[in-house]
Short mmCIF file of C-alpha atoms in Angstrom, two decimals:
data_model
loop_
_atom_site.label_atom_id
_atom_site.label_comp_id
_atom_site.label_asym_id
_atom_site.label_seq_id
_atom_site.Cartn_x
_atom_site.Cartn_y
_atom_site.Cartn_z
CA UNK A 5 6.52 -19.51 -3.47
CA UNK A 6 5.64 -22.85 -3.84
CA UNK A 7 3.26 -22.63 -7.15
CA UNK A 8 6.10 -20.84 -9.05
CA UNK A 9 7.98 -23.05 -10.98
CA UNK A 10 11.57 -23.64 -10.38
CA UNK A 11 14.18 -22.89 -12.96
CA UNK A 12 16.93 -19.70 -14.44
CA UNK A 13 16.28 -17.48 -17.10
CA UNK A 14 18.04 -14.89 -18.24
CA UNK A 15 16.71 -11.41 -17.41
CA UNK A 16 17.79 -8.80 -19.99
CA UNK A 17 17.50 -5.27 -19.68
CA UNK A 18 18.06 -2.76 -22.59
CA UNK A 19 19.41 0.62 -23.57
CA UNK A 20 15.66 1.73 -24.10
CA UNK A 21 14.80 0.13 -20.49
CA UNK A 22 12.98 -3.05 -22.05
CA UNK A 23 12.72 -6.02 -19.56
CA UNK A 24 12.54 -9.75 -20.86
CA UNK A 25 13.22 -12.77 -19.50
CA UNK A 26 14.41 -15.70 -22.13
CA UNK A 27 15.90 -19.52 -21.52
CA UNK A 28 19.00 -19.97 -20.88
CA UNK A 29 20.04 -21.53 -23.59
CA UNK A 30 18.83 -18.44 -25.84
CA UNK A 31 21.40 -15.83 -27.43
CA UNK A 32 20.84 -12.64 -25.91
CA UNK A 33 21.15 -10.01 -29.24
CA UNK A 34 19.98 -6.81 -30.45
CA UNK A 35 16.62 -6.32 -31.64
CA UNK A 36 15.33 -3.11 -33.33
CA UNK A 37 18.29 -1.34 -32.46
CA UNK A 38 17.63 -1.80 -29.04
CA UNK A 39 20.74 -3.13 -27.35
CA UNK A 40 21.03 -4.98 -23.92
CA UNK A 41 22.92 -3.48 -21.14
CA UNK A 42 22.39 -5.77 -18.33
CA UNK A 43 21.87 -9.32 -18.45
CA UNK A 44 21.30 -12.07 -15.51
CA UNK A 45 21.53 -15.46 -14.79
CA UNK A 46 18.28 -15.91 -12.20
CA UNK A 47 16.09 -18.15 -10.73
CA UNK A 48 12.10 -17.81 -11.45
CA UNK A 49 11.75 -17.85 -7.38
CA UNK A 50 13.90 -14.99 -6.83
CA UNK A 51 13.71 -11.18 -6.96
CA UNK A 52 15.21 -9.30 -9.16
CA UNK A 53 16.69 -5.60 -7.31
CA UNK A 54 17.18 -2.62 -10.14
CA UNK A 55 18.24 0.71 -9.15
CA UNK A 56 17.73 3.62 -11.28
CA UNK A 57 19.77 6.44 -11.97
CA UNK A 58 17.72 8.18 -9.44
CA UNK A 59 18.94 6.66 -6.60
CA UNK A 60 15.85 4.08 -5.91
CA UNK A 61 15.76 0.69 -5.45
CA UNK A 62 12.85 -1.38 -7.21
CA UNK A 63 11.82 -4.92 -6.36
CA UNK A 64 10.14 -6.98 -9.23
CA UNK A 65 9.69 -10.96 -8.68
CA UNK A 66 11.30 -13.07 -11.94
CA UNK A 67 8.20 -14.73 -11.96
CA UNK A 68 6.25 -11.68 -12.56
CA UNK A 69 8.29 -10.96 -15.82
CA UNK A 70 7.09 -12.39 -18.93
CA UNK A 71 8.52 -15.33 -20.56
CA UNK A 72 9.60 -13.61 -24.10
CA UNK A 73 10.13 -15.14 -27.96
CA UNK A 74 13.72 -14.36 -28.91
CA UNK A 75 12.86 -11.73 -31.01
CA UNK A 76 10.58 -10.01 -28.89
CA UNK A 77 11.22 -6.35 -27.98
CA UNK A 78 10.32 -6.99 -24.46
CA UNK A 79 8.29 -4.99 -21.98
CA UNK A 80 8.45 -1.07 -21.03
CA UNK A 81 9.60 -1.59 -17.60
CA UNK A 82 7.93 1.06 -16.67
CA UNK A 83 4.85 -1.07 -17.10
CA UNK A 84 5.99 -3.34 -14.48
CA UNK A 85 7.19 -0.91 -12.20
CA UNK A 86 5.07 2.28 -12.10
CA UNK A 87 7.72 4.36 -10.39
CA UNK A 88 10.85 4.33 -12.15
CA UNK A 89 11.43 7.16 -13.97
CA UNK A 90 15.57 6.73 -15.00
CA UNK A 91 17.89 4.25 -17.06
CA UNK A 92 18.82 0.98 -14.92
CA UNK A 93 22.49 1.21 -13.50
CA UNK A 94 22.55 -1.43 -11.06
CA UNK A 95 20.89 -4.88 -10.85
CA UNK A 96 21.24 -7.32 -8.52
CA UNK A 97 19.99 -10.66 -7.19
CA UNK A 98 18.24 -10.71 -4.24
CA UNK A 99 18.89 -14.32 -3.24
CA UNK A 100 22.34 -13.09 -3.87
CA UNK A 101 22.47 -9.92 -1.64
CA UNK A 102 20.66 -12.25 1.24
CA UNK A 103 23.33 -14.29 0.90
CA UNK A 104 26.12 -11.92 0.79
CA UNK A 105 24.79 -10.36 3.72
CA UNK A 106 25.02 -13.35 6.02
CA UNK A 107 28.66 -13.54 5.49
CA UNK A 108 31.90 -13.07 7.97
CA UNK A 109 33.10 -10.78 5.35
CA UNK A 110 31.32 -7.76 5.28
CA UNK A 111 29.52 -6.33 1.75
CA UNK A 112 28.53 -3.20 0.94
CA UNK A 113 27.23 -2.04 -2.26
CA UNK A 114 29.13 1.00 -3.10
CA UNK A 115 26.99 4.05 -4.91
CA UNK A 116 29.06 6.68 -7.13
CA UNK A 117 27.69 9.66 -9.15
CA UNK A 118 28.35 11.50 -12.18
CA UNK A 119 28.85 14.56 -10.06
CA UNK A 120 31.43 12.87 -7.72
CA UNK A 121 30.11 11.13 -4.94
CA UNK A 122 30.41 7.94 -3.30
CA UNK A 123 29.54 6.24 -0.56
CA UNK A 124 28.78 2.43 0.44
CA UNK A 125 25.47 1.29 1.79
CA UNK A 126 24.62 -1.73 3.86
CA UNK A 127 23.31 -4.77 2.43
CA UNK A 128 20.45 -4.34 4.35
CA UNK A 129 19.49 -1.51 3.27
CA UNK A 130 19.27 -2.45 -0.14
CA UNK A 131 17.75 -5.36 0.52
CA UNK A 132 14.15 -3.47 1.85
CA UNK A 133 13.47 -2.30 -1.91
CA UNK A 134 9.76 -2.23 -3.45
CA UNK A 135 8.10 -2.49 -6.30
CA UNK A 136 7.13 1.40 -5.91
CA UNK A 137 10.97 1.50 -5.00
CA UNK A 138 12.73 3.35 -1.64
CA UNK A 139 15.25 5.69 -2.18
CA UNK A 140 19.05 4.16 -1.51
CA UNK A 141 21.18 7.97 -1.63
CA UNK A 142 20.50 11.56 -1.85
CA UNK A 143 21.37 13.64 -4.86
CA UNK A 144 21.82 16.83 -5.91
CA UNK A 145 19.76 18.68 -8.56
CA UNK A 146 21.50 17.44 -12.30
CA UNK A 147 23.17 14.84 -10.54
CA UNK A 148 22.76 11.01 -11.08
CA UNK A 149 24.08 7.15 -9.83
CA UNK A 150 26.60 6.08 -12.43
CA UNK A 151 27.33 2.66 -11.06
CA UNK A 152 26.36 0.49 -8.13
CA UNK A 153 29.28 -2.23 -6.67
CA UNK A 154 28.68 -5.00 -4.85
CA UNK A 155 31.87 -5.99 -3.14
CA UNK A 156 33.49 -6.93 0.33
CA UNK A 157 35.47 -4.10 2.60
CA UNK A 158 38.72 -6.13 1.92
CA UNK A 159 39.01 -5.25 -1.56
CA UNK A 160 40.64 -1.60 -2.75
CA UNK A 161 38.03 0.37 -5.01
CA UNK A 162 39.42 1.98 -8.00
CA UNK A 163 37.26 5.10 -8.91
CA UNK A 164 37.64 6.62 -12.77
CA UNK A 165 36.73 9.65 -14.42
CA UNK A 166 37.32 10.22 -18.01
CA UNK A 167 40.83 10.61 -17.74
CA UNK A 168 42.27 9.58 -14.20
CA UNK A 169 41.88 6.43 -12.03
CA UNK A 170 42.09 6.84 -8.29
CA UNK A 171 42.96 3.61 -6.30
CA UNK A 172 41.90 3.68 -2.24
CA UNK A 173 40.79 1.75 0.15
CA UNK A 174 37.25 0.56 0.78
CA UNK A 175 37.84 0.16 4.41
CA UNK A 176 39.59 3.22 5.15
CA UNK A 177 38.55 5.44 2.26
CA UNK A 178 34.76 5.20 2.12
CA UNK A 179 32.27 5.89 4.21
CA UNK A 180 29.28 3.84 5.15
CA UNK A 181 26.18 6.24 5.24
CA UNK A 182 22.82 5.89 5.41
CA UNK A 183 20.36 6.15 2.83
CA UNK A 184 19.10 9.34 2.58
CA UNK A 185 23.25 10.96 2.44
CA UNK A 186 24.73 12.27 -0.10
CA UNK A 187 27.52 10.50 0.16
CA UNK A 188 31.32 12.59 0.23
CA UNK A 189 33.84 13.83 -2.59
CA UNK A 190 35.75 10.52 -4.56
CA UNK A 191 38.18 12.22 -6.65
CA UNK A 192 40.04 15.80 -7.18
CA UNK A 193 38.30 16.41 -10.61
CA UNK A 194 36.07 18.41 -12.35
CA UNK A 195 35.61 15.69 -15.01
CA UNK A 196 32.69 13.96 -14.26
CA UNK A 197 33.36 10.18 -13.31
CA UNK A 198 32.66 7.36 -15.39
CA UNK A 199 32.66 4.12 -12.94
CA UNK A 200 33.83 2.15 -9.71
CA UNK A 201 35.73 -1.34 -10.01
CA UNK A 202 36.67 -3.15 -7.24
CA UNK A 203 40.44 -4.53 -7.34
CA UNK A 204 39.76 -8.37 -6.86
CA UNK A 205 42.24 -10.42 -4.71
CA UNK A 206 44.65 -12.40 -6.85
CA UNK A 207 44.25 -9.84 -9.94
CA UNK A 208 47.56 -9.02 -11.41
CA UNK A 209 46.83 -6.32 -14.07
CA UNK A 210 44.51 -3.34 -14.66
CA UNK A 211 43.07 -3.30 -17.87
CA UNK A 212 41.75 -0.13 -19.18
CA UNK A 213 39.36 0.46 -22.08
CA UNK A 214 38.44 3.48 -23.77
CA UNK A 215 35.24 5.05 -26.09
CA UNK A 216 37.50 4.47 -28.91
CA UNK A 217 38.08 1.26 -28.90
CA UNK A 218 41.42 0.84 -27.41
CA UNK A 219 42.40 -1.43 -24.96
CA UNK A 220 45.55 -0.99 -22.62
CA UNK A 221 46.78 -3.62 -19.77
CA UNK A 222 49.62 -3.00 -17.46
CA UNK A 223 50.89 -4.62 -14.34
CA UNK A 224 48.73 -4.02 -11.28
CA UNK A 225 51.23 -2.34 -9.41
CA UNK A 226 51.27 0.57 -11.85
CA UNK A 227 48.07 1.61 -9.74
CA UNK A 228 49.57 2.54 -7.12
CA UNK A 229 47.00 2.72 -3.85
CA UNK A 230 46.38 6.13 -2.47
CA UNK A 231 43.52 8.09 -0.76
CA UNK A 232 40.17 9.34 -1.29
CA UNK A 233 39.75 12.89 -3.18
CA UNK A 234 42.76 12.92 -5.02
CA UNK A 235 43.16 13.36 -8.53
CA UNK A 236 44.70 10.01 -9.76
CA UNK A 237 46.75 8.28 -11.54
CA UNK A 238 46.85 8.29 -15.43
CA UNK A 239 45.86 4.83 -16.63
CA UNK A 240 46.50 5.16 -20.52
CA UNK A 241 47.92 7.72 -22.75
CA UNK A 242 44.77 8.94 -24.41
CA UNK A 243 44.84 10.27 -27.47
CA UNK A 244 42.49 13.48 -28.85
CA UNK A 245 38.86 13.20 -27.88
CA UNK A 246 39.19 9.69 -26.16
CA UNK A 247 38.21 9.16 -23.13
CA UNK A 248 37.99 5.97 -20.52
CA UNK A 249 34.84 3.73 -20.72
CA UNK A 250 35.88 0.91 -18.31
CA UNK A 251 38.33 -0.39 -16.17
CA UNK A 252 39.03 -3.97 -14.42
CA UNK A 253 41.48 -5.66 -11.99
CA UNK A 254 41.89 -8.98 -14.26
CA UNK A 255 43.98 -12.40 -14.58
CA UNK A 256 45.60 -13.46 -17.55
CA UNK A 257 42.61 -16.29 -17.64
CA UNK A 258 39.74 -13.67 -17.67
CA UNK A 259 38.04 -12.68 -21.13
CA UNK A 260 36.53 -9.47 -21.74
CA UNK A 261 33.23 -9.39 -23.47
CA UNK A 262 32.38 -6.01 -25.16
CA UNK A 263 29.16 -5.29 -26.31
CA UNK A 264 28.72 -2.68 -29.11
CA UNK A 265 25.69 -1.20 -30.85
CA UNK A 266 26.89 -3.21 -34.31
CA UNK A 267 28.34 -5.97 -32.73
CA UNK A 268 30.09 -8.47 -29.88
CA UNK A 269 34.18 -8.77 -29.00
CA UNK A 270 35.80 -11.10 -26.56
CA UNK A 271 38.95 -10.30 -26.25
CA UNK A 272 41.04 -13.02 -23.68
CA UNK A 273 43.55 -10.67 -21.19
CA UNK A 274 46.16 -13.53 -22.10
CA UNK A 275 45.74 -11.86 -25.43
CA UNK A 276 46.32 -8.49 -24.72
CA UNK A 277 49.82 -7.07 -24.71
CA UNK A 278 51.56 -5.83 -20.99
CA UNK A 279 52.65 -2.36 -21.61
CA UNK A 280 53.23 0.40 -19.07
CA UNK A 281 50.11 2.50 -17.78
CA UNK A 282 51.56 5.72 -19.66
CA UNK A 283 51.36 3.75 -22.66
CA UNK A 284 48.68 4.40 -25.51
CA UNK A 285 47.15 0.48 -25.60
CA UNK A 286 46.11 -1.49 -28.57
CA UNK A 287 43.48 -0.91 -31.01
CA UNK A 288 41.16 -3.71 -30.39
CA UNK A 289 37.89 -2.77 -31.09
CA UNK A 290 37.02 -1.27 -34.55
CA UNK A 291 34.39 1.81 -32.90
CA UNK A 292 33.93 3.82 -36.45
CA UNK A 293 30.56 4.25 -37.07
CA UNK A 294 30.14 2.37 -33.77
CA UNK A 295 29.91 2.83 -29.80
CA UNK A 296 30.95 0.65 -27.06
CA UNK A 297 27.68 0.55 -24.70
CA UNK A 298 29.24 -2.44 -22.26
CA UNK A 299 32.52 -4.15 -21.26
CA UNK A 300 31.94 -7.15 -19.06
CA UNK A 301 34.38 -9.10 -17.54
CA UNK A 302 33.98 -13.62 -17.30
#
């Protein structure tokens, strides 16, 4: 490694599944109607670990990604990595997994599925991905990875579907399988679920968005904990054809940064008003004509 120069980038990674790396002192927009989904902070040393919807983890080195202009489209990532074949839903650090690994606290990165599945991996395991990528969990035919966590077995997992959030334990509640498992149930639903978000020690409310644009925050005890494969708690009163798009354990000092095909939000928590998780939230995001794509938490 020692001919590679030293230094982070951000590596962005769009809706259309265009890679580019930029300075860090670039603004990280839209371009072409291509909108970006995932960004990190990196060093040019380190590799960067993306795992598709398929279930496979890729390795690419940051140094291997080109340097783009700020109005570049990027590269196809498929050009870098021959295999991948599905939309990015996890990406990771590897410095960062080696680093999580070696703690007292144990990590896991926890895999959940459209069709209902979940189950947490060992660090280790992720850790061994290629460029031609290795295949991290088992799926059924139609089914895909919706989100990949990395988080400690201290912390309680909140799984959501569209309309429901279920709050268990990661210790207790879910398993640690191998890679090539399927995994087991998460919730009592036939709605397909929408994400995983690890309750963070310290967090005081749950703040829950939706695809319309409304926001809802309520104290964190309105979650009440409970057990895997249940059907969950309701989390905000939705109204016709709305449905959840994220939820997060926050403090009042966090700020929520939503990302939307027209344009950015950051809304502060502080800001947000403390209503009751039956309650229909706040219209905070103006979505006509517009869809949120990501809600990030800082």
């Amino acid at each position: 490694i020692s001919n590679i120069p030293q230094g982070l980038f951000n590596v962005v990674i769009t809706e259309n599944s265009f890679i580019k790396k930029l300075p860090i002192n670039e603004t990280v927009g839209s371009y072409r109607g291509d909108n970006p989904v995932n960004i990190i902070q990196i060093d040019n040393t380190s590799d960067l670990v993306l795992i598709s919807a398929q279930g496979r983890a890729f390795k690419i080195p940051v140094h291997k990604i080109p340097l783009s202009e700020k109005n570049s489209i990027g590269l196809d990532i498929r050009i870098l990595l021959k295999g991948i074949t599905s939309d990015i839903v996890g990406v990771f650090d590897l410095a960062v997994l080696k680093k999580y690994a070696n703690m007292r606290q144990k990590h896991f990165c926890v895999f959940c599925t459209e069709n209902n599945y979940i189950k947490k991996l060992d660090l280790n395991d992720v850790m061994i991905a290629t460029p031609s990528g290795v295949v991290m969990t088992k799926l059924n035919e139609g089914d895909r990875v919706k989100q990949v966590l990395l988080t400690d077995n201290n912390n309680d997992i909140v799984i959501y579907s569209k309309k429901k959030a279920l709050r268990c334990s990661m210790k207790k509640d879910i398993p640690n399988y191998k890679r090539n498992t399927l995994g087991v149930y998460a919730m009592n639903t036939k709605d397909p679920l929408d994400g995983i978000s690890a309750i963070t020690p310290g967090s005081t409310d749950i703040v829950v968005i939706t695809e319309q644009g409304k926001i809802n925050k309520f104290d964190i005890s309105g979650l009440p904990k409970s057990e895997r494969y249940k059907a969950g708690n309701t989390a905000i009163k939705l109204s016709k054809g709305d449905s959840i798009h994220t939820l997060y354990s926050v403090v009042d000092t966090d700020t929520l940064h939503i990302l939307t095909k027209n344009s950015k939000y950051e809304v502060k928590v502080s800001d947000i008003p403390r209503l009751s998780s039956i309650s229909p939230g706040t219209k905070v995001v103006p979505v006509k004509g517009d869809v949120i794509l990501k809600v990030s938490l800082h």
